[in-house]
Structures are given as structure tokens and as C-alpha cells.
Amino acid sequence: MIGRLNHIAIVVPDLGKATKQYEDLFGAVVSLPQNLDDHGVTVVFIELPNTKIELLTPLGINSPIEKFLERNPSGGIHHICYEVADISKAKSVLIEKGARIIGDGEVKIGAHGKPVIFLHPKEFNGTLIELEEL
Ligand code: CO
């Protein structure tokens, strides 16, 4: 079921500073920031030869990553995203095997405009996992 690693998402307290660090220290090409109002985050993308890194910072009030940043003031890895071919099929197989879907359990349109679900970290070694249909 599980396919390629699509991205690793890192929450950062200061997006400008984090962008500059990736550019100056790693020589990475970092995209311009995008405000994703529906998701309550501002994001930049770093394309690597084999995957992407997303740097996220809260946008507006009640951002879903605000609490994460309170617990991890210097930032931290927030989730990893695996690609799946059929998200509805993946969802039903996982639920059948005891996984929990975060939120109302429905497939949502994620930050990349693709269908996604998030799996509860409790069942996955403390790791928040996003599955994206691609
Ligand atoms: Co993601």
C-alpha cells in the first residue's frame, strides 16, 4: 500500500530565519512562502532530489500547529507523508486493522490540493503520518 516518501514537515518558530538557514547553510532552493488560510499555516517547500521538506509556521489564530510549537518552542519534526495510490482503499484497510484517522475520519484536501488523511500517532510509534493520494 505504502509508496514513496512525499515529504517531511517541520514546524518552525521563525520561517524567515529557517528559510535563510536552509539557503545559506545547505545551499537549498526554498520556495516563496504560501499562506494556506484553510490549514492555518504558512509554508515553504524545499525540493530535494528524492523528496521534499516543508517548513511550516502558524498562520492566524487557532492554528492547528500552535500547540505543537508551545510544546516544542524551537520547532521540530511534525509529520511524515507517504504516497498511496488509492486513499479510500488505504483508509478502509487501515481502519479495519485498528488505525485511527485524525479528525472526523473523512478524506480531506491537503496542503498540496491532493486527498489526504492523517493517522493518529499513538498507533504509529509516536509519529504523525499523513497519507496522500498521488
Ligand atoms: Co504534509
mmCIF file with all atom_site columns, C-alpha atoms and ligand atoms in Angstrom:
data_model
loop_
_atom_site.group_PDB
_atom_site.id
_atom_site.type_symbol
_atom_site.label_atom_id
_atom_site.label_alt_id
_atom_site.label_comp_id
_atom_site.label_asym_id
_atom_site.label_entity_id
_atom_site.label_seq_id
_atom_site.pdbx_PDB_ins_code
_atom_site.Cartn_x
_atom_site.Cartn_y
_atom_site.Cartn_z
_atom_site.occupancy
_atom_site.B_iso_or_equiv
_atom_site.pdbx_formal_charge
_atom_site.auth_seq_id
_atom_site.auth_comp_id
_atom_site.auth_asym_id
_atom_site.auth_atom_id
_atom_site.pdbx_PDB_model_num
ATOM   1   C  CA . MET A 1 1   ? 0.000   0.000  0.000  1.00 0.00 ? 1   MET A CA 1
ATOM   2   C  CA . ILE A 1 2   ? 2.630   2.474  1.096  1.00 0.00 ? 2   ILE A CA 1
ATOM   3   C  CA . GLY A 1 3   ? 4.561   4.243  -1.650 1.00 0.00 ? 3   GLY A CA 1
ATOM   4   C  CA . ARG A 1 4   ? 7.229   6.908  -1.822 1.00 0.00 ? 4   ARG A CA 1
ATOM   5   C  CA . LEU A 1 5   ? 8.076   9.341  0.940  1.00 0.00 ? 5   LEU A CA 1
ATOM   6   C  CA . ASN A 1 6   ? 6.387   12.514 -0.307 1.00 0.00 ? 6   ASN A CA 1
ATOM   7   C  CA . HIS A 1 7   ? 7.592   14.986 2.305  1.00 0.00 ? 7   HIS A CA 1
ATOM   8   C  CA . ILE A 1 8   ? 8.738   15.597 5.835  1.00 0.00 ? 8   ILE A CA 1
ATOM   9   C  CA . ALA A 1 9   ? 7.087   18.548 7.573  1.00 0.00 ? 9   ALA A CA 1
ATOM   10  C  CA . ILE A 1 10  ? 8.993   20.572 10.162 1.00 0.00 ? 10  ILE A CA 1
ATOM   11  C  CA . VAL A 1 11  ? 7.313   23.208 12.314 1.00 0.00 ? 11  VAL A CA 1
ATOM   12  C  CA . VAL A 1 12  ? 9.498   26.277 12.797 1.00 0.00 ? 12  VAL A CA 1
ATOM   13  C  CA . PRO A 1 13  ? 9.054   29.291 15.079 1.00 0.00 ? 13  PRO A CA 1
ATOM   14  C  CA . ASP A 1 14  ? 10.558  31.743 12.556 1.00 0.00 ? 14  ASP A CA 1
ATOM   15  C  CA . LEU A 1 15  ? 10.001  30.923 8.898  1.00 0.00 ? 15  LEU A CA 1
ATOM   16  C  CA . GLY A 1 16  ? 12.293  33.670 7.596  1.00 0.00 ? 16  GLY A CA 1
ATOM   17  C  CA . LYS A 1 17  ? 15.145  32.522 9.780  1.00 0.00 ? 17  LYS A CA 1
ATOM   18  C  CA . ALA A 1 18  ? 14.617  28.847 8.904  1.00 0.00 ? 18  ALA A CA 1
ATOM   19  C  CA . THR A 1 19  ? 14.467  29.667 5.173  1.00 0.00 ? 19  THR A CA 1
ATOM   20  C  CA . LYS A 1 20  ? 17.681  31.633 5.369  1.00 0.00 ? 20  LYS A CA 1
ATOM   21  C  CA . GLN A 1 21  ? 19.362  28.806 7.249  1.00 0.00 ? 21  GLN A CA 1
ATOM   22  C  CA . TYR A 1 22  ? 18.449  26.230 4.593  1.00 0.00 ? 22  TYR A CA 1
ATOM   23  C  CA . GLU A 1 23  ? 19.594  28.612 1.848  1.00 0.00 ? 23  GLU A CA 1
ATOM   24  C  CA . ASP A 1 24  ? 22.834  29.764 3.465  1.00 0.00 ? 24  ASP A CA 1
ATOM   25  C  CA . LEU A 1 25  ? 23.985  26.634 5.281  1.00 0.00 ? 25  LEU A CA 1
ATOM   26  C  CA . PHE A 1 26  ? 22.693  23.910 2.958  1.00 0.00 ? 26  PHE A CA 1
ATOM   27  C  CA . GLY A 1 27  ? 22.591  25.803 -0.328 1.00 0.00 ? 27  GLY A CA 1
ATOM   28  C  CA . ALA A 1 28  ? 18.968  24.690 -0.726 1.00 0.00 ? 28  ALA A CA 1
ATOM   29  C  CA . VAL A 1 29  ? 16.460  26.309 -3.076 1.00 0.00 ? 29  VAL A CA 1
ATOM   30  C  CA . VAL A 1 30  ? 13.499  27.354 -0.942 1.00 0.00 ? 30  VAL A CA 1
ATOM   31  C  CA . SER A 1 31  ? 10.138  28.388 -2.447 1.00 0.00 ? 31  SER A CA 1
ATOM   32  C  CA . LEU A 1 32  ? 8.408   31.651 -1.601 1.00 0.00 ? 32  LEU A CA 1
ATOM   33  C  CA . PRO A 1 33  ? 6.110   31.429 1.455  1.00 0.00 ? 33  PRO A CA 1
ATOM   34  C  CA . GLN A 1 34  ? 2.495   30.457 0.808  1.00 0.00 ? 34  GLN A CA 1
ATOM   35  C  CA . ASN A 1 35  ? -0.300  31.292 3.239  1.00 0.00 ? 35  ASN A CA 1
ATOM   36  C  CA . LEU A 1 36  ? -2.695  28.360 3.450  1.00 0.00 ? 36  LEU A CA 1
ATOM   37  C  CA . ASP A 1 37  ? -5.626  30.030 5.207  1.00 0.00 ? 37  ASP A CA 1
ATOM   38  C  CA . ASP A 1 38  ? -7.748  26.865 5.261  1.00 0.00 ? 38  ASP A CA 1
ATOM   39  C  CA . HIS A 1 39  ? -4.973  24.982 7.050  1.00 0.00 ? 39  HIS A CA 1
ATOM   40  C  CA . GLY A 1 40  ? -3.858  27.784 9.372  1.00 0.00 ? 40  GLY A CA 1
ATOM   41  C  CA . VAL A 1 41  ? -0.234  27.569 8.260  1.00 0.00 ? 41  VAL A CA 1
ATOM   42  C  CA . THR A 1 42  ? 2.332   29.407 6.190  1.00 0.00 ? 42  THR A CA 1
ATOM   43  C  CA . VAL A 1 43  ? 4.560   27.007 4.313  1.00 0.00 ? 43  VAL A CA 1
ATOM   44  C  CA . VAL A 1 44  ? 7.698   26.945 2.190  1.00 0.00 ? 44  VAL A CA 1
ATOM   45  C  CA . PHE A 1 45  ? 8.865   23.953 0.177  1.00 0.00 ? 45  PHE A CA 1
ATOM   46  C  CA . ILE A 1 46  ? 12.390  22.707 -0.277 1.00 0.00 ? 46  ILE A CA 1
ATOM   47  C  CA . GLU A 1 47  ? 12.811  20.327 -3.196 1.00 0.00 ? 47  GLU A CA 1
ATOM   48  C  CA . LEU A 1 48  ? 15.446  17.691 -2.617 1.00 0.00 ? 48  LEU A CA 1
ATOM   49  C  CA . PRO A 1 49  ? 16.499  15.148 -5.263 1.00 0.00 ? 49  PRO A CA 1
ATOM   50  C  CA . ASN A 1 50  ? 14.480  12.370 -3.578 1.00 0.00 ? 50  ASN A CA 1
ATOM   51  C  CA . THR A 1 51  ? 11.791  14.110 -1.522 1.00 0.00 ? 51  THR A CA 1
ATOM   52  C  CA . LYS A 1 52  ? 10.533  17.452 -0.200 1.00 0.00 ? 52  LYS A CA 1
ATOM   53  C  CA . ILE A 1 53  ? 10.893  19.233 3.094  1.00 0.00 ? 53  ILE A CA 1
ATOM   54  C  CA . GLU A 1 54  ? 8.116   21.553 4.188  1.00 0.00 ? 54  GLU A CA 1
ATOM   55  C  CA . LEU A 1 55  ? 8.743   24.211 6.772  1.00 0.00 ? 55  LEU A CA 1
ATOM   56  C  CA . LEU A 1 56  ? 5.505   25.240 8.483  1.00 0.00 ? 56  LEU A CA 1
ATOM   57  C  CA . THR A 1 57  ? 4.709   28.068 10.823 1.00 0.00 ? 57  THR A CA 1
ATOM   58  C  CA . PRO A 1 58  ? 1.342   29.056 12.364 1.00 0.00 ? 58  PRO A CA 1
ATOM   59  C  CA . LEU A 1 59  ? -0.913  31.448 10.439 1.00 0.00 ? 59  LEU A CA 1
ATOM   60  C  CA . GLY A 1 60  ? -3.684  33.379 12.195 1.00 0.00 ? 60  GLY A CA 1
ATOM   61  C  CA . ILE A 1 61  ? -5.344  32.393 15.435 1.00 0.00 ? 61  ILE A CA 1
ATOM   62  C  CA . ASN A 1 62  ? -6.181  28.782 16.358 1.00 0.00 ? 62  ASN A CA 1
ATOM   63  C  CA . SER A 1 63  ? -3.598  27.345 14.003 1.00 0.00 ? 63  SER A CA 1
ATOM   64  C  CA . PRO A 1 64  ? -3.512  23.533 14.327 1.00 0.00 ? 64  PRO A CA 1
ATOM   65  C  CA . ILE A 1 65  ? 0.254   23.701 14.883 1.00 0.00 ? 65  ILE A CA 1
ATOM   66  C  CA . GLU A 1 66  ? 0.147   26.376 17.611 1.00 0.00 ? 66  GLU A CA 1
ATOM   67  C  CA . LYS A 1 67  ? 0.052   23.767 20.404 1.00 0.00 ? 67  LYS A CA 1
ATOM   68  C  CA . PHE A 1 68  ? 2.923   21.858 18.825 1.00 0.00 ? 68  PHE A CA 1
ATOM   69  C  CA . LEU A 1 69  ? 5.037   24.993 18.896 1.00 0.00 ? 69  LEU A CA 1
ATOM   70  C  CA . GLU A 1 70  ? 4.109   25.637 22.527 1.00 0.00 ? 70  GLU A CA 1
ATOM   71  C  CA . ARG A 1 71  ? 5.370   22.162 23.418 1.00 0.00 ? 71  ARG A CA 1
ATOM   72  C  CA . ASN A 1 72  ? 8.393   22.480 21.113 1.00 0.00 ? 72  ASN A CA 1
ATOM   73  C  CA . PRO A 1 73  ? 9.402   26.151 21.192 1.00 0.00 ? 73  PRO A CA 1
ATOM   74  C  CA . SER A 1 74  ? 12.446  25.658 18.971 1.00 0.00 ? 74  SER A CA 1
ATOM   75  C  CA . GLY A 1 75  ? 10.381  23.683 16.421 1.00 0.00 ? 75  GLY A CA 1
ATOM   76  C  CA . GLY A 1 76  ? 10.505  20.017 15.460 1.00 0.00 ? 76  GLY A CA 1
ATOM   77  C  CA . ILE A 1 77  ? 9.513   17.311 13.006 1.00 0.00 ? 77  ILE A CA 1
ATOM   78  C  CA . HIS A 1 78  ? 5.718   17.411 12.811 1.00 0.00 ? 78  HIS A CA 1
ATOM   79  C  CA . HIS A 1 79  ? 4.751   14.657 10.360 1.00 0.00 ? 79  HIS A CA 1
ATOM   80  C  CA . ILE A 1 80  ? 5.939   12.499 7.525  1.00 0.00 ? 80  ILE A CA 1
ATOM   81  C  CA . CYS A 1 81  ? 3.894   11.895 4.398  1.00 0.00 ? 81  CYS A CA 1
ATOM   82  C  CA . TYR A 1 82  ? 3.738   8.687  2.395  1.00 0.00 ? 82  TYR A CA 1
ATOM   83  C  CA . GLU A 1 83  ? 2.127   8.380  -1.003 1.00 0.00 ? 83  GLU A CA 1
ATOM   84  C  CA . VAL A 1 84  ? -0.671  5.898  -1.637 1.00 0.00 ? 84  VAL A CA 1
ATOM   85  C  CA . ALA A 1 85  ? -2.396  5.079  -4.925 1.00 0.00 ? 85  ALA A CA 1
ATOM   86  C  CA . ASP A 1 86  ? -5.946  4.907  -3.524 1.00 0.00 ? 86  ASP A CA 1
ATOM   87  C  CA . ILE A 1 87  ? -6.674  6.839  -0.352 1.00 0.00 ? 87  ILE A CA 1
ATOM   88  C  CA . SER A 1 88  ? -10.191 5.476  0.230  1.00 0.00 ? 88  SER A CA 1
ATOM   89  C  CA . LYS A 1 89  ? -8.940  1.907  -0.031 1.00 0.00 ? 89  LYS A CA 1
ATOM   90  C  CA . ALA A 1 90  ? -5.959  2.673  2.228  1.00 0.00 ? 90  ALA A CA 1
ATOM   91  C  CA . LYS A 1 91  ? -8.315  4.265  4.748  1.00 0.00 ? 91  LYS A CA 1
ATOM   92  C  CA . SER A 1 92  ? -10.691 1.322  4.971  1.00 0.00 ? 92  SER A CA 1
ATOM   93  C  CA . VAL A 1 93  ? -7.867  -1.234 5.223  1.00 0.00 ? 93  VAL A CA 1
ATOM   94  C  CA . LEU A 1 94  ? -6.198  0.774  7.998  1.00 0.00 ? 94  LEU A CA 1
ATOM   95  C  CA . ILE A 1 95  ? -9.408  1.297  9.979  1.00 0.00 ? 95  ILE A CA 1
ATOM   96  C  CA . GLU A 1 96  ? -10.158 -2.410 9.690  1.00 0.00 ? 96  GLU A CA 1
ATOM   97  C  CA . LYS A 1 97  ? -6.723  -3.117 11.169 1.00 0.00 ? 97  LYS A CA 1
ATOM   98  C  CA . GLY A 1 98  ? -7.207  -0.765 14.111 1.00 0.00 ? 98  GLY A CA 1
ATOM   99  C  CA . ALA A 1 99  ? -5.639  2.504  12.952 1.00 0.00 ? 99  ALA A CA 1
ATOM   100 C  CA . ARG A 1 100 ? -7.373  5.757  13.857 1.00 0.00 ? 100 ARG A CA 1
ATOM   101 C  CA . ILE A 1 101 ? -7.866  8.633  11.462 1.00 0.00 ? 101 ILE A CA 1
ATOM   102 C  CA . ILE A 1 102 ? -7.433  12.114 12.913 1.00 0.00 ? 102 ILE A CA 1
ATOM   103 C  CA . GLY A 1 103 ? -10.412 14.479 12.859 1.00 0.00 ? 103 GLY A CA 1
ATOM   104 C  CA . ASP A 1 104 ? -13.811 13.333 11.611 1.00 0.00 ? 104 ASP A CA 1
ATOM   105 C  CA . GLY A 1 105 ? -12.273 10.400 9.735  1.00 0.00 ? 105 GLY A CA 1
ATOM   106 C  CA . GLU A 1 106 ? -13.082 11.799 6.310  1.00 0.00 ? 106 GLU A CA 1
ATOM   107 C  CA . VAL A 1 107 ? -10.582 12.238 3.473  1.00 0.00 ? 107 VAL A CA 1
ATOM   108 C  CA . LYS A 1 108 ? -9.621  15.930 3.203  1.00 0.00 ? 108 LYS A CA 1
ATOM   109 C  CA . ILE A 1 109 ? -7.937  18.033 0.558  1.00 0.00 ? 109 ILE A CA 1
ATOM   110 C  CA . GLY A 1 110 ? -4.450  18.662 1.908  1.00 0.00 ? 110 GLY A CA 1
ATOM   111 C  CA . ALA A 1 111 ? -1.958  21.477 1.591  1.00 0.00 ? 111 ALA A CA 1
ATOM   112 C  CA . HIS A 1 112 ? -0.982  20.300 -1.920 1.00 0.00 ? 112 HIS A CA 1
ATOM   113 C  CA . GLY A 1 113 ? -4.533  20.095 -3.247 1.00 0.00 ? 113 GLY A CA 1
ATOM   114 C  CA . LYS A 1 114 ? -4.496  16.287 -3.057 1.00 0.00 ? 114 LYS A CA 1
ATOM   115 C  CA . PRO A 1 115 ? -6.677  13.955 -0.952 1.00 0.00 ? 115 PRO A CA 1
ATOM   116 C  CA . VAL A 1 116 ? -5.077  13.196 2.427  1.00 0.00 ? 116 VAL A CA 1
ATOM   117 C  CA . ILE A 1 117 ? -5.716  11.551 5.764  1.00 0.00 ? 117 ILE A CA 1
ATOM   118 C  CA . PHE A 1 118 ? -3.688  11.773 8.971  1.00 0.00 ? 118 PHE A CA 1
ATOM   119 C  CA . LEU A 1 119 ? -3.185  8.699  11.170 1.00 0.00 ? 119 LEU A CA 1
ATOM   120 C  CA . HIS A 1 120 ? -3.131  9.013  14.928 1.00 0.00 ? 120 HIS A CA 1
ATOM   121 C  CA . PRO A 1 121 ? 0.470   8.920  16.246 1.00 0.00 ? 121 PRO A CA 1
ATOM   122 C  CA . LYS A 1 122 ? -0.458  6.629  19.171 1.00 0.00 ? 122 LYS A CA 1
ATOM   123 C  CA . GLU A 1 123 ? -0.661  3.605  16.869 1.00 0.00 ? 123 GLU A CA 1
ATOM   124 C  CA . PHE A 1 124 ? 2.452   4.578  14.893 1.00 0.00 ? 124 PHE A CA 1
ATOM   125 C  CA . ASN A 1 125 ? 5.296   4.855  17.364 1.00 0.00 ? 125 ASN A CA 1
ATOM   126 C  CA . GLY A 1 126 ? 4.532   8.456  18.230 1.00 0.00 ? 126 GLY A CA 1
ATOM   127 C  CA . THR A 1 127 ? 4.773   9.597  14.615 1.00 0.00 ? 127 THR A CA 1
ATOM   128 C  CA . LEU A 1 128 ? 2.044   11.617 12.935 1.00 0.00 ? 128 LEU A CA 1
ATOM   129 C  CA . ILE A 1 129 ? 1.634   10.083 9.471  1.00 0.00 ? 129 ILE A CA 1
ATOM   130 C  CA . GLU A 1 130 ? -0.030  11.749 6.521  1.00 0.00 ? 130 GLU A CA 1
ATOM   131 C  CA . LEU A 1 131 ? -1.131  9.630  3.578  1.00 0.00 ? 131 LEU A CA 1
ATOM   132 C  CA . GLU A 1 132 ? -1.553  11.439 0.285  1.00 0.00 ? 132 GLU A CA 1
ATOM   133 C  CA . GLU A 1 133 ? -3.147  10.053 -2.851 1.00 0.00 ? 133 GLU A CA 1
ATOM   134 C  CA . LEU A 1 134 ? -0.867  10.514 -5.802 1.00 0.00 ? 134 LEU A CA 1
HETATM 135 CO CO . CO  B 2 .   ? 2.091   17.305 4.976  1.00 0.00 ? 1   CO  B CO 1
#
